[in-house]
XYZ file of C-alpha atoms in Angstrom:
319
model
C 63.868 30.973 31.908
C 60.979 28.714 30.793
C 58.630 31.693 30.765
C 60.646 33.262 27.983
C 59.201 30.677 25.587
C 55.917 32.591 25.721
C 57.163 35.378 23.467
C 59.851 38.006 23.137
C 61.822 37.854 26.404
C 62.285 41.620 26.327
C 58.495 41.915 26.771
C 58.273 39.434 29.654
C 56.997 41.383 32.661
C 60.038 40.632 34.846
C 62.609 41.595 32.229
C 60.623 44.585 31.013
C 60.220 45.867 34.568
C 63.891 45.514 35.442
C 65.144 47.116 32.229
C 62.709 50.011 32.630
C 63.909 50.423 36.200
C 67.527 50.416 35.016
C 66.674 53.029 32.395
C 65.433 55.323 35.185
C 68.878 55.215 36.768
C 68.387 52.535 39.419
C 70.946 49.787 39.995
C 69.566 46.357 39.100
C 70.223 42.631 39.480
C 68.597 39.904 37.389
C 68.783 36.268 38.457
C 68.420 33.652 35.734
C 66.196 30.945 37.226
C 66.455 27.407 35.839
C 63.764 25.249 37.525
C 64.870 21.635 37.228
C 63.183 20.373 40.390
C 60.715 18.288 38.331
C 62.923 17.179 35.451
C 66.488 16.008 35.002
C 69.220 18.356 33.922
C 69.725 18.136 30.159
C 72.745 16.076 29.184
C 75.711 17.617 27.359
C 75.143 17.612 23.620
C 71.413 16.934 23.957
C 68.650 18.809 22.109
C 67.280 19.850 25.520
C 70.540 21.570 26.439
C 70.676 23.217 23.020
C 67.166 24.562 23.635
C 68.221 25.962 27.013
C 71.196 27.754 25.474
C 68.958 29.058 22.693
C 66.730 30.597 25.384
C 69.773 32.345 26.776
C 70.548 33.745 23.337
C 67.095 35.340 23.332
C 67.276 36.643 26.895
C 70.815 37.998 27.047
C 70.388 40.701 24.360
C 67.547 42.135 26.423
C 69.607 42.542 29.598
C 73.344 42.701 28.912
C 74.597 46.256 29.065
C 71.372 47.335 30.773
C 71.285 45.613 34.169
C 74.277 45.918 36.474
C 74.480 42.302 37.584
C 73.294 39.034 36.092
C 73.297 36.130 38.523
C 73.612 32.782 36.783
C 71.128 30.619 38.644
C 68.722 31.344 41.456
C 68.809 28.487 44.013
C 70.394 25.571 42.160
C 70.495 23.240 45.152
C 66.744 23.674 45.615
C 65.682 24.031 41.980
C 66.945 20.548 41.115
C 66.048 16.936 41.771
C 67.594 15.802 45.084
C 69.303 12.876 43.388
C 70.979 15.216 40.872
C 72.558 17.645 43.317
C 75.929 16.280 42.311
C 78.308 16.628 39.360
C 75.314 16.789 37.011
C 74.221 20.051 38.621
C 77.731 21.447 38.282
C 78.046 20.410 34.648
C 74.797 22.126 33.723
C 75.495 25.416 35.481
C 79.096 25.539 34.310
C 77.915 25.060 30.727
C 75.371 27.842 31.141
C 77.941 30.130 32.758
C 80.471 29.636 29.986
C 77.776 30.350 27.415
C 76.846 33.605 29.176
C 80.516 34.586 29.457
C 81.136 33.949 25.767
C 77.980 35.779 24.714
C 78.835 38.801 26.867
C 82.365 38.959 25.424
C 81.158 38.717 21.839
C 78.135 41.016 22.046
C 78.714 43.408 24.947
C 82.476 43.986 24.779
C 85.267 44.342 27.286
C 83.646 47.373 28.950
C 80.204 45.765 29.359
C 78.479 47.273 32.404
C 76.903 43.928 33.337
C 78.943 41.847 35.780
C 78.359 38.144 36.438
C 77.845 36.203 39.667
C 76.909 32.596 40.365
C 73.885 32.060 42.542
C 72.727 31.246 45.021
C 73.730 28.952 47.868
C 71.227 28.052 50.606
C 71.424 26.639 54.141
C 75.182 26.644 54.457
C 74.530 26.736 58.200
C 73.852 22.994 57.840
C 77.031 20.896 57.510
C 75.302 18.377 55.246
C 74.997 21.125 52.594
C 78.798 21.283 52.335
C 78.737 18.684 49.606
C 81.225 17.866 46.837
C 78.900 19.691 44.426
C 78.948 22.817 46.622
C 82.732 22.590 46.796
C 82.975 22.293 43.005
C 80.563 25.228 42.677
C 82.929 27.414 44.676
C 85.952 26.104 42.781
C 84.344 27.115 39.498
C 83.554 30.553 40.912
C 87.140 30.993 42.099
C 88.826 29.705 38.938
C 86.676 31.562 36.395
C 88.088 35.077 35.939
C 84.885 36.450 34.425
C 82.834 35.563 37.530
C 82.818 38.340 40.145
C 81.679 36.156 43.028
C 78.795 34.190 44.485
C 75.277 34.907 45.715
C 73.981 33.551 49.038
C 70.464 33.302 50.485
C 70.769 33.136 54.280
C 67.229 32.231 55.306
C 68.089 31.064 58.780
C 66.640 29.861 62.111
C 68.856 32.134 64.274
C 70.870 35.282 63.485
C 74.071 33.445 64.384
C 73.526 31.014 61.512
C 74.663 33.583 58.947
C 78.301 33.303 59.988
C 78.699 29.755 58.587
C 77.689 31.094 55.149
C 80.525 33.612 55.258
C 82.955 31.110 56.731
C 82.219 28.800 53.807
C 82.314 31.162 50.837
C 84.987 33.721 51.702
C 88.006 31.385 51.931
C 86.892 29.727 48.693
C 86.874 32.902 46.597
C 89.646 34.956 45.071
C 90.736 37.968 47.090
C 89.249 40.285 44.464
C 85.833 38.618 44.465
C 82.750 39.797 46.336
C 79.413 38.285 47.318
C 75.740 39.113 46.908
C 72.966 38.552 49.425
C 69.886 38.830 47.230
C 67.676 37.180 49.868
C 67.991 36.843 53.619
C 65.567 36.464 56.497
C 64.659 34.792 59.780
C 61.817 32.874 58.156
C 62.737 29.550 59.809
C 62.785 31.280 63.189
C 59.371 32.850 62.564
C 57.992 29.441 61.609
C 59.043 27.984 64.971
C 56.792 30.508 66.717
C 53.554 30.261 64.734
C 52.042 28.097 67.465
C 52.994 30.532 70.251
C 50.102 31.986 72.202
C 49.531 35.682 71.629
C 49.877 38.207 74.424
C 46.832 38.254 76.764
C 46.795 42.047 76.578
C 46.702 41.977 72.778
C 44.006 39.305 72.779
C 41.841 41.247 75.213
C 42.318 44.590 73.438
C 41.354 43.233 70.041
C 38.765 40.625 70.933
C 40.719 37.402 70.403
C 39.975 34.430 72.625
C 42.498 33.520 75.337
C 44.981 31.011 73.974
C 44.812 32.291 70.374
C 47.920 31.299 68.439
C 50.121 33.622 66.410
C 49.236 31.893 63.145
C 45.535 32.409 63.847
C 46.050 36.166 64.223
C 48.010 36.256 60.961
C 45.247 34.287 59.240
C 42.670 36.761 60.592
C 44.724 39.636 59.156
C 44.860 37.895 55.773
C 41.108 37.281 55.788
C 40.315 40.866 56.806
C 43.367 43.159 56.829
C 44.088 44.945 60.089
C 44.608 48.612 60.621
C 48.252 49.656 60.848
C 48.228 50.002 64.638
C 46.585 46.632 65.209
C 49.154 44.811 63.055
C 52.030 46.626 64.742
C 50.561 45.851 68.156
C 50.396 42.162 67.282
C 54.067 42.084 66.294
C 55.390 44.279 69.082
C 53.439 42.374 71.742
C 55.130 39.127 70.630
C 58.446 38.625 72.480
C 59.654 36.158 69.858
C 59.333 38.928 67.265
C 60.592 41.934 69.232
C 63.689 40.015 70.332
C 64.777 40.147 66.672
C 63.857 43.769 66.000
C 67.455 44.649 65.113
C 67.849 41.811 62.624
C 68.270 43.902 59.464
C 70.825 46.248 60.991
C 72.777 43.404 62.594
C 72.905 41.366 59.408
C 74.050 44.259 57.231
C 76.691 45.123 59.798
C 77.983 41.554 59.571
C 77.964 41.473 55.764
C 79.669 44.849 55.474
C 82.288 43.990 58.100
C 83.808 41.475 55.704
C 84.794 44.203 53.248
C 83.584 41.850 50.506
C 79.867 42.623 50.218
C 78.799 43.827 46.778
C 75.026 44.112 47.268
C 72.426 42.966 49.775
C 68.711 43.168 48.996
C 65.661 42.375 51.115
C 62.103 41.165 50.535
C 60.062 44.251 49.727
C 56.396 43.267 49.856
C 54.006 40.457 50.617
C 52.524 38.579 47.661
C 49.625 36.240 47.018
C 51.676 33.034 47.342
C 52.672 34.027 50.872
C 49.074 34.216 52.063
C 47.458 31.345 50.152
C 46.203 28.562 52.470
C 47.873 30.129 55.488
C 47.998 27.876 58.535
C 50.271 26.629 61.338
C 52.600 24.783 58.949
C 52.852 27.507 56.291
C 56.279 29.078 55.879
C 55.608 32.676 57.017
C 57.522 34.622 54.384
C 55.025 37.448 54.833
C 56.589 38.413 58.192
C 59.782 39.430 56.394
C 58.262 42.063 54.139
C 59.012 45.777 54.199
C 55.463 46.463 52.979
C 52.374 44.543 54.106
C 49.609 44.903 51.484
C 47.971 41.578 52.405
C 47.737 41.932 56.184
C 47.291 45.694 56.635
C 44.696 47.996 55.124
C 46.101 50.316 52.429
C 46.849 53.912 53.347
C 45.023 55.131 50.255
C 44.676 54.385 46.564
C 47.860 52.677 45.453
C 49.503 53.154 48.850
C 50.443 49.870 50.533
C 50.868 49.996 54.283
C 54.391 49.564 55.646
C 55.276 46.489 57.639
C 57.508 46.402 60.683
C 60.801 46.707 58.781
C 60.352 49.965 56.876
C 62.268 52.249 59.257
C 65.277 49.924 59.413
C 65.173 49.434 55.655
C 65.199 53.187 55.013
C 67.972 53.771 57.539
C 70.163 51.188 55.847
C 69.827 53.015 52.520
C 71.433 55.994 54.222
C 74.458 53.901 55.123
């Protein structure tokens, strides 16, 4: 949202890209991100809150009736000051949600194609995240007829840790509501294995010293991208990675088994933030990506190399 102060929101690269994509017939979701992790939430009736709602009034005309889903919020319990993850968080997001609901009713009509979700909840596998503010969040979702459901981001340390997310949200929603999974991954599991020693066979085949750590191989691929086979050999020679090779299929099977999944999406490509200052303590988001433009040489002009997950990703599109 703050970026929309730079000019016409319809021309902001993120909004322009998603509306152009929608115009080509693709289904689209836009999350409205309110970063308050370095400043307090604006108080009700304050000029700061009025400015935030004025931003919405500039953004919403560009997306309502064009994108299929608008998610109100991105990761509110991360994009906030720790001390304010309480009723103040709820009051802000509820105010924003009501404003979006009213604007949609007045300007997009009863048959508006854009549906509304609240998003997104993180780390519900941890009991200490089941706070009064999280409970109120779900109560608002349940008791607001115009809200279709809630978004979750299950970035987890084991595949089994997704179930607590579902156990938390499903009983707290109306029977007619559904959920989104706009992000999910095993990133916290990958991080636990960055200090693992690579396979001796891989090290010998590709000239790495005995005892080389996984993070050092990833850093080498960032510094000088590998060929496709070399990158695949690194991943498939790592038992910690191959043991989770069915992660995408297993997770989608779990989400779909509820009968309540609206949409799940997955991280599509590596980006520059994922590879900056890579080391043993870096969160390895890059291992999630369907495409690997930063660790694998391109296949040709404008052709990023696929990562490990492409085959599973394509298969899941086919149902």
